[in-house]
């Protein structure tokens, strides 16, 4: 059934900002298209938007309540932008949702979520020191670093990636490459998936042996890094799930059956530490060299984005039977960092700000 024909559903408009390598020509005010379940309108971003935001996009969806509309709009804009990226071979990424509002014609006062600034990707720590540079210099002088350039490039990509699934994949590439570089030449046997015994060929009357396959090389590397069999199982499960197109929630739900409260962020932090150990061990440093290194270890490499959201009732200008996006005037929502005593602080230094 068409959601728009259900008497219990309402029209909702979600106003997004988009990071994109494509923009509209100067003489084209906007682009509009109707999809089977929603309507999309796109314009160039305004002067007040963030420098990284190239486009503004409004998505009209049909949902019973505002929470359902929020989840639906978030999912659909990502899916549509993925399709647009495929169709154009250019980049599109939803940067932020500015507001979500009941867009049903005829309303004088409209229910809305209004979103404040997002802090994702803006964290700064005043901890960069000369020791970090001298450590990098010492690592650069290591004899074995040349063959580790590609694993280190993927490690760097994993640290700076914005989404946990991408981070996991990049760190997994590190493990694949290190496993290949360090795998033993000793021949191995295939194992029964149930009892893990060697598989026997009755025709040849022997247990076949071969050089380690990729998965076996990764398992051997994880064994050397003291990763438990249960964790290895979960890491392979996540990797296979991502490669086969499963969503984050589907992957998490499967592993939650074995590990209560599991989140993919936990696996990302674990595989980050494991990838670091794999590269570090492959450098084959002497203990005297290790003792001179100062290595950073943040609590997590997963990016956590906090968005302020106000649930409010708002009036709009213009004809209530024909609401227009330009008639929406939003309040400004700003997060004020405070310490445990409720005193306003400078987020960069933690110092208390005295207001006169």
XYZ file of C-alpha atoms in Angstrom:
356
model
C 0.000 0.000 0.000
C 1.179 3.510 -0.815
C 2.159 5.154 2.529
C 0.793 8.479 1.300
C -2.705 6.970 0.968
C -2.834 5.811 4.617
C -5.095 8.138 6.613
C -2.802 7.774 9.671
C 0.342 9.006 7.926
C 1.535 12.584 7.651
C 3.876 14.397 5.295
C 7.237 15.298 6.801
C 10.023 17.410 5.339
C 13.662 16.793 6.254
C 16.165 19.533 5.398
C 19.688 18.173 4.852
C 23.063 19.596 3.947
C 25.192 17.588 1.539
C 28.922 17.353 0.884
C 29.348 16.850 -2.851
C 31.784 17.226 -5.733
C 28.886 18.278 -7.993
C 26.842 21.465 -7.700
C 24.062 23.067 -9.731
C 24.893 25.606 -12.446
C 24.465 29.224 -11.255
C 21.318 29.771 -13.345
C 19.492 26.673 -12.021
C 17.680 27.434 -8.714
C 16.801 23.851 -7.782
C 16.169 20.320 -9.017
C 13.133 18.240 -8.056
C 12.261 14.594 -8.560
C 9.482 12.291 -7.316
C 10.376 8.777 -6.174
C 7.901 5.963 -5.396
C 7.985 6.670 -1.651
C 9.309 10.238 -1.308
C 10.052 13.548 -3.026
C 13.496 15.110 -3.348
C 14.510 18.719 -3.967
C 18.139 19.883 -4.254
C 19.689 23.365 -4.380
C 23.177 24.761 -3.973
C 24.084 25.373 -0.328
C 23.808 28.908 1.048
C 26.477 31.298 2.247
C 25.675 30.514 5.893
C 26.314 26.786 5.450
C 29.598 25.075 6.305
C 32.445 25.396 3.772
C 32.389 21.644 3.152
C 28.666 21.636 2.330
C 27.958 22.061 -1.368
C 24.237 21.295 -1.545
C 20.984 21.661 0.371
C 18.414 18.883 0.009
C 14.829 18.510 1.173
C 13.276 15.068 1.397
C 9.524 14.656 1.875
C 8.544 11.312 3.414
C 5.351 9.801 4.784
C 5.258 8.485 8.365
C 2.867 8.142 11.285
C 4.942 10.121 13.792
C 8.069 12.242 14.003
C 10.340 9.460 15.276
C 9.407 7.194 12.385
C 9.877 10.104 9.977
C 13.348 10.838 11.367
C 14.535 7.248 10.929
C 13.002 6.974 7.461
C 14.448 10.266 6.214
C 17.919 9.382 7.516
C 17.860 5.977 5.814
C 16.413 7.195 2.514
C 18.741 10.162 2.012
C 21.743 7.867 2.415
C 20.309 5.319 -0.011
C 19.417 7.985 -2.577
C 22.850 9.606 -2.353
C 24.507 6.204 -2.787
C 22.437 5.702 -5.947
C 23.303 9.204 -7.148
C 26.997 8.521 -6.553
C 26.685 5.365 -8.647
C 24.844 7.211 -11.428
C 27.385 10.057 -11.583
C 30.610 8.461 -10.289
C 30.902 11.562 -8.099
C 30.847 11.875 -4.315
C 27.747 12.710 -2.257
C 27.503 12.462 1.534
C 24.834 13.663 3.953
C 26.585 16.122 6.249
C 23.778 16.976 8.678
C 20.047 17.240 9.149
C 18.989 20.829 9.972
C 15.337 20.218 10.777
C 12.471 17.771 10.387
C 8.932 19.213 10.303
C 5.350 18.102 9.872
C 4.636 19.232 6.294
C 0.949 18.269 6.217
C -1.045 21.040 4.457
C -3.350 23.232 6.536
C -1.465 23.335 9.836
C -1.036 26.646 11.652
C 1.438 25.142 14.164
C 3.801 22.361 13.126
C 5.647 19.723 15.137
C 9.382 19.756 14.453
C 12.808 18.533 15.431
C 15.392 21.305 15.136
C 19.021 20.207 15.259
C 21.963 22.162 16.616
C 25.605 22.031 15.600
C 27.375 18.701 15.370
C 30.746 18.103 16.974
C 31.785 15.125 14.901
C 35.208 15.491 13.361
C 36.084 18.677 15.275
C 37.880 17.132 18.248
C 41.315 18.559 18.934
C 43.802 17.504 21.590
C 46.681 19.751 22.572
C 49.057 16.818 23.012
C 51.280 16.941 19.916
C 54.870 17.055 21.168
C 58.405 16.766 19.865
C 58.506 13.188 21.165
C 55.877 12.263 18.579
C 58.010 13.629 15.754
C 61.208 11.984 16.996
C 59.329 8.666 17.268
C 58.131 9.057 13.669
C 61.710 9.829 12.633
C 62.994 6.688 14.377
C 60.329 4.550 12.702
C 61.160 6.109 9.321
C 64.763 5.005 9.786
C 63.810 1.360 10.451
C 65.168 -1.075 7.898
C 61.839 -2.925 7.582
C 59.554 0.042 7.039
C 59.783 0.028 3.226
C 57.754 -3.169 2.862
C 55.172 -1.884 5.348
C 54.255 1.305 3.474
C 50.973 -0.119 2.139
C 49.775 -1.571 5.475
C 50.630 1.753 7.154
C 48.682 3.639 4.471
C 45.588 1.529 5.172
C 46.118 1.954 8.924
C 46.146 5.720 8.428
C 42.972 5.492 6.332
C 41.310 3.504 9.119
C 42.190 6.067 11.771
C 40.751 8.984 9.784
C 37.695 7.246 8.248
C 34.332 8.648 9.355
C 32.252 5.456 9.474
C 32.920 2.361 11.637
C 32.299 -0.052 8.751
C 34.961 1.709 6.659
C 37.356 1.747 9.605
C 36.896 -1.974 10.134
C 37.574 -2.724 6.471
C 40.732 -0.593 6.359
C 42.173 -2.199 9.479
C 41.236 -5.602 8.054
C 43.285 -4.764 4.944
C 46.230 -4.205 7.287
C 45.815 -7.705 8.702
C 45.506 -9.241 5.233
C 48.697 -7.566 4.042
C 50.730 -8.352 7.163
C 49.484 -11.944 7.079
C 50.706 -12.283 3.509
C 54.064 -10.672 4.310
C 54.711 -12.830 7.357
C 53.015 -16.127 6.545
C 54.962 -19.320 6.991
C 56.081 -21.388 4.021
C 55.220 -24.558 5.932
C 52.418 -26.534 4.316
C 49.117 -26.807 6.167
C 46.019 -29.004 6.066
C 42.377 -28.073 5.709
C 40.187 -28.609 8.762
C 36.724 -30.022 9.319
C 34.402 -27.050 10.007
C 32.760 -28.977 12.866
C 35.496 -30.784 14.817
C 38.572 -28.999 13.366
C 40.300 -32.297 12.562
C 42.427 -32.688 9.404
C 40.374 -33.500 6.313
C 41.219 -36.886 4.750
C 40.973 -37.769 1.050
C 39.864 -41.438 0.700
C 40.847 -41.585 -2.975
C 44.448 -40.539 -2.321
C 44.480 -42.203 1.105
C 46.171 -39.140 2.630
C 45.634 -35.795 4.286
C 46.283 -33.145 1.545
C 48.655 -30.322 2.390
C 49.171 -26.945 0.727
C 50.616 -23.493 1.363
C 48.361 -21.396 3.615
C 45.378 -19.749 1.917
C 44.598 -16.109 2.746
C 42.137 -16.933 5.536
C 44.525 -19.449 7.073
C 47.351 -16.899 6.965
C 45.147 -14.334 8.741
C 44.141 -16.914 11.351
C 47.813 -17.741 11.934
C 48.610 -14.038 12.348
C 45.751 -13.609 14.840
C 46.988 -16.662 16.729
C 50.446 -15.079 17.000
C 48.798 -11.900 18.316
C 46.970 -13.945 20.984
C 43.480 -13.196 19.614
C 41.061 -15.724 21.087
C 39.170 -18.151 18.817
C 35.842 -16.519 19.787
C 37.098 -13.059 18.854
C 38.531 -14.406 15.590
C 35.118 -15.865 14.806
C 33.428 -12.511 15.428
C 36.004 -10.562 13.394
C 35.526 -12.868 10.391
C 31.751 -12.646 10.855
C 31.859 -8.832 10.755
C 34.156 -8.798 7.748
C 31.952 -11.230 5.825
C 28.823 -9.308 6.797
C 30.236 -6.009 5.525
C 31.464 -7.606 2.294
C 28.044 -9.190 1.664
C 26.161 -5.945 2.133
C 24.645 -6.533 5.554
C 23.718 -3.463 7.570
C 25.392 -2.453 10.807
C 22.299 -3.386 12.834
C 22.077 -6.826 11.183
C 25.722 -7.558 12.003
C 25.313 -6.311 15.565
C 22.114 -8.311 16.124
C 23.824 -11.529 15.035
C 26.795 -11.076 17.366
C 24.566 -9.920 20.246
C 23.229 -13.482 20.309
C 26.710 -14.484 21.501
C 28.001 -11.262 23.092
C 25.451 -9.215 25.048
C 25.471 -5.486 24.330
C 27.846 -5.800 21.362
C 28.373 -2.730 19.148
C 30.500 -2.594 16.014
C 32.470 0.242 17.621
C 33.921 -2.298 20.076
C 35.188 -4.440 17.188
C 36.664 -1.405 15.417
C 38.717 -0.464 18.467
C 39.857 -4.071 18.894
C 40.904 -4.512 15.264
C 42.647 -1.094 15.350
C 44.792 -2.266 18.277
C 45.372 -5.617 16.570
C 46.411 -3.966 13.285
C 48.785 -1.693 15.216
C 50.362 -4.706 16.922
C 50.680 -6.516 13.580
C 52.569 -3.634 11.969
C 54.668 -3.005 15.069
C 55.736 -6.642 15.295
C 56.518 -6.705 11.564
C 58.994 -3.830 12.072
C 61.133 -6.278 14.082
C 62.545 -3.590 16.339
C 65.168 -4.304 18.949
C 64.202 -3.721 22.564
C 66.691 -0.847 22.748
C 64.816 0.824 19.875
C 61.393 0.175 21.413
C 62.467 1.806 24.673
C 63.080 5.094 22.838
C 59.622 5.308 21.240
C 56.703 7.398 22.510
C 53.525 5.902 21.057
C 50.074 7.422 21.367
C 47.071 5.343 22.408
C 43.715 7.185 22.459
C 40.751 5.602 24.195
C 39.037 4.996 20.854
C 39.452 5.692 17.143
C 35.712 5.544 16.463
C 34.220 8.947 15.723
C 31.353 9.841 18.013
C 29.070 12.585 16.786
C 26.828 14.454 19.195
C 23.892 16.406 17.814
C 21.658 18.699 19.857
C 17.978 18.220 19.021
C 14.975 20.236 20.210
C 11.456 18.850 19.910
C 9.137 21.827 19.466
C 5.952 23.244 17.991
C 6.534 26.001 15.444
C 4.482 28.403 13.407
C 5.495 29.187 9.824
C 4.962 32.154 7.569
C 2.933 32.053 4.371
C -0.026 29.900 3.343
C -0.474 26.933 5.724
C -2.082 24.969 2.877
C 1.006 25.445 0.716
C 4.037 25.363 3.061
C 7.335 26.451 1.525
C 10.857 25.821 2.723
C 11.772 29.517 2.513
C 9.053 30.337 5.066
C 10.680 28.238 7.790
C 12.597 30.343 10.317
C 14.686 28.196 12.666
C 15.841 29.040 16.183
C 19.553 28.765 16.921
C 20.490 25.809 19.122
C 23.951 25.870 20.684
C 25.590 23.428 23.092
C 27.446 25.078 25.965
C 30.205 22.816 27.386
C 30.234 22.747 31.189
C 32.233 20.959 33.851
C 30.823 18.730 36.590
C 29.979 21.857 38.595
C 27.892 23.300 35.760
C 30.434 26.029 34.966
C 30.897 26.978 31.310
C 34.294 25.887 30.007
C 36.490 26.355 26.955
C 36.205 22.997 25.090
C 39.808 23.241 23.847
C 41.465 23.810 27.238
C 38.844 22.922 29.850
C 39.352 26.289 31.532
C 36.332 27.914 33.195
C 34.957 30.892 31.264
C 34.020 33.847 33.426
C 31.027 35.769 32.090
C 30.551 39.376 33.160
